[in-house]
C-alpha positions as MATLAB code, in Angstrom:
seq = 'MLASQTNAEFILPRLISAFHEAYPAVNVELTTVNSREAWANRAEADLVFLENSQNVLKPPAEWQQDHLIETEIVLIARPDHPLAQQDVVALDVLREETIVWREEGSGIREHALNALHQQGIFPEVHYALSGLSAVRDAVRYGLGVAFASALVSPHQQQDLAVIRLCPAIPHTLSMVYRTPGSTALEAFVHKTHELLMGYKSA';
ca = [
     -13.635  -52.230  -29.639;
     -10.120  -51.852  -31.210;
      -7.405  -49.580  -29.811;
      -3.722  -48.182  -30.432;
      -1.416  -48.928  -27.987;
      -0.833  -45.659  -26.624;
      -4.861  -45.438  -26.305;
      -4.953  -48.959  -24.569;
      -2.242  -48.063  -21.954;
      -3.519  -44.454  -20.920;
      -6.976  -44.179  -21.650;
      -8.625  -47.160  -21.826;
      -7.924  -49.055  -18.313;
      -9.549  -46.136  -16.525;
     -12.217  -45.691  -18.792;
     -13.258  -49.314  -19.229;
     -13.171  -49.596  -15.302;
     -15.566  -46.795  -14.965;
     -18.130  -47.996  -17.764;
     -18.119  -51.227  -15.915;
     -18.938  -49.603  -12.773;
     -21.862  -47.786  -14.401;
     -23.365  -50.489  -16.516;
     -22.117  -53.819  -15.106;
     -23.993  -55.972  -17.255;
     -22.412  -54.833  -20.403;
     -19.327  -56.691  -21.583;
     -16.560  -54.939  -23.174;
     -14.051  -56.891  -25.803;
     -11.016  -54.790  -26.393;
      -8.221  -55.573  -29.106;
      -5.106  -53.613  -28.970;
      -2.737  -53.276  -32.018;
      -1.143  -50.213  -33.687;
      -3.336  -47.053  -35.317;
      -2.694  -48.296  -38.863;
      -4.174  -51.916  -38.062;
      -7.130  -50.496  -35.868;
      -8.216  -48.402  -38.825;
      -7.566  -51.022  -41.524;
      -9.726  -53.822  -39.267;
     -12.533  -51.295  -38.391;
     -15.050  -53.553  -39.732;
     -14.614  -55.727  -36.896;
     -15.396  -53.295  -34.055;
     -18.198  -50.645  -33.763;
     -15.373  -48.165  -31.892;
     -11.576  -47.500  -32.663;
      -9.278  -45.364  -30.576;
      -6.457  -44.281  -32.387;
      -3.686  -41.699  -32.830;
      -4.823  -39.140  -35.848;
      -3.063  -39.978  -39.381;
      -3.558  -39.053  -42.796;
      -5.581  -42.333  -42.969;
      -8.335  -41.184  -40.872;
      -8.542  -37.343  -41.322;
     -11.739  -38.002  -43.090;
     -13.687  -41.091  -41.747;
     -16.466  -42.585  -44.250;
     -19.860  -41.071  -43.752;
     -21.127  -43.715  -41.419;
     -18.316  -43.280  -38.887;
     -18.060  -40.205  -36.562;
     -14.599  -38.717  -35.415;
     -14.057  -37.327  -31.791;
     -10.820  -35.918  -30.621;
     -10.178  -36.721  -27.328;
      -6.818  -35.634  -25.903;
      -4.503  -32.887  -27.666;
      -1.001  -33.855  -26.311;
       2.425  -33.930  -28.006;
       5.509  -36.367  -28.451;
       8.214  -36.437  -26.155;
      11.686  -38.198  -26.140;
      12.801  -40.859  -23.616;
      16.241  -41.792  -22.549;
      18.428  -43.269  -20.098;
      18.960  -40.699  -17.156;
      22.771  -40.919  -17.983;
      22.448  -39.905  -21.512;
      23.650  -36.749  -22.546;
      20.307  -35.468  -23.830;
      18.564  -36.182  -20.523;
      20.459  -33.414  -18.888;
      18.359  -30.953  -21.096;
      14.610  -29.698  -20.726;
      13.978  -29.166  -24.199;
      16.044  -30.458  -27.220;
      15.943  -29.450  -30.931;
      14.738  -32.043  -33.454;
      18.002  -31.415  -35.382;
      20.162  -32.608  -32.655;
      18.457  -36.192  -33.262;
      20.408  -36.400  -36.625;
      23.395  -37.926  -34.473;
      21.202  -40.334  -32.173;
      20.392  -43.768  -32.467;
      16.488  -43.976  -32.498;
      14.343  -46.981  -31.155;
      11.410  -46.997  -33.102;
       7.912  -48.347  -32.849;
       6.665  -50.652  -35.656;
       5.212  -49.383  -38.890;
       1.608  -48.508  -38.492;
       2.420  -46.965  -35.475;
       0.998  -43.461  -34.652;
       3.760  -42.225  -32.730;
       6.196  -43.326  -35.372;
       4.398  -41.793  -38.374;
       4.137  -38.571  -36.463;
       7.645  -38.360  -35.394;
       9.087  -39.544  -38.901;
       6.791  -36.784  -40.430;
       8.238  -34.119  -38.086;
      11.690  -35.185  -38.828;
      11.241  -35.285  -42.533;
       9.787  -31.570  -42.351;
      13.361  -30.507  -41.019;
      15.311  -32.187  -43.663;
      16.137  -35.416  -41.362;
      15.528  -38.855  -42.805;
      16.837  -41.440  -40.396;
      17.499  -44.735  -40.877;
      15.445  -47.285  -38.961;
      17.774  -49.636  -37.455;
      15.416  -50.854  -34.210;
      11.883  -51.113  -34.839;
      10.059  -52.770  -31.836;
       6.248  -53.401  -31.699;
       4.848  -52.060  -28.507;
       5.266  -49.318  -26.075;
       6.945  -51.665  -23.215;
       9.510  -53.372  -25.591;
      10.637  -49.543  -26.716;
      11.016  -48.552  -23.265;
      13.211  -51.383  -22.334;
      15.173  -51.236  -25.167;
      15.875  -47.412  -24.085;
      16.509  -48.749  -20.365;
      19.109  -51.121  -21.565;
      21.086  -48.395  -23.834;
      19.963  -49.234  -27.232;
      19.220  -45.236  -27.911;
      16.462  -43.030  -27.065;
      13.185  -43.316  -28.494;
       9.880  -41.171  -29.131;
       6.544  -41.493  -26.768;
       3.566  -39.967  -25.920;
       3.883  -37.128  -23.257;
       0.991  -39.006  -21.246;
       3.656  -41.522  -19.878;
       2.946  -41.960  -16.480;
       5.206  -41.618  -13.644;
       5.207  -45.504  -13.210;
       6.002  -45.985  -17.207;
       8.716  -43.530  -16.900;
      10.504  -44.809  -13.927;
      14.451  -45.168  -14.602;
      13.712  -42.902  -17.898;
      14.332  -39.130  -18.468;
      11.243  -37.429  -20.505;
      12.719  -34.322  -22.772;
      10.230  -32.222  -24.840;
      10.914  -31.510  -28.243;
      11.361  -28.191  -29.997;
       9.585  -27.760  -32.697;
       6.934  -29.389  -30.670;
       5.426  -32.695  -32.235;
       1.549  -32.492  -31.731;
      -0.262  -35.735  -30.909;
      -3.994  -36.119  -31.020;
      -5.836  -39.243  -29.482;
      -9.451  -39.870  -30.960;
     -12.284  -42.450  -31.167;
     -13.817  -43.084  -34.158;
     -17.112  -45.084  -33.796;
     -20.297  -46.436  -36.059;
     -23.568  -43.974  -36.404;
     -26.006  -44.709  -35.537;
     -24.809  -46.952  -32.842;
     -26.554  -49.368  -30.297;
     -27.262  -48.154  -27.067;
     -24.415  -49.609  -25.305;
     -22.131  -47.993  -27.635;
     -23.607  -44.785  -27.342;
     -23.273  -45.025  -23.885;
     -19.875  -46.062  -24.021;
     -19.137  -42.789  -26.192;
     -20.988  -40.566  -23.394;
     -18.629  -42.034  -20.568;
     -15.405  -41.496  -22.458;
     -16.554  -37.843  -23.074;
     -17.310  -37.215  -19.621;
     -14.318  -39.187  -18.339;
     -11.714  -37.169  -20.699;
     -13.563  -33.659  -20.239;
     -10.521  -32.853  -17.677;
      -7.919  -33.537  -20.662;
      -9.624  -31.083  -22.944;
      -9.906  -28.272  -20.639;
      -6.145  -28.922  -19.436;
];
């Protein structure tokens, strides 16, 4: 199994735990990369969790794509940052901000850059860090603001302000899996839908 970092952080720990409880004899191996790498290396796995990008809008015939969570991308900042005093900020405001970016291939980076380009904003990428934790720590240390999934948990947003964006940047978490699949794969897919049904109706 391959997964983008956002999926690995927000979905898969609880999902793998629930699957193990139901099927304790089945082994699960997870490799975490970014969305572009996950899709590029799909030949190594039967199941890929990623954030939608142009590269995965039409998967090959032998792969099935299911959307799992429709959410949005938000801005994170230190509590003492001027933007932290606002509940919502316009994307245009970010022209003057230093942004800490994820590495190339990150779904969040691709979505955020596309949204900024649509507003006529073409930021220079001064800082690009691999991984969600590194980006959050860079924000905590005052390097700048950053984009993150709105699914950020209270524990992960400790010492950070979470600010919504206008216009909103949609963000979709999906799974793409081989068809037909093994019995174990079909069971994992079923457990995924069962566990995430609440997110779909939220």
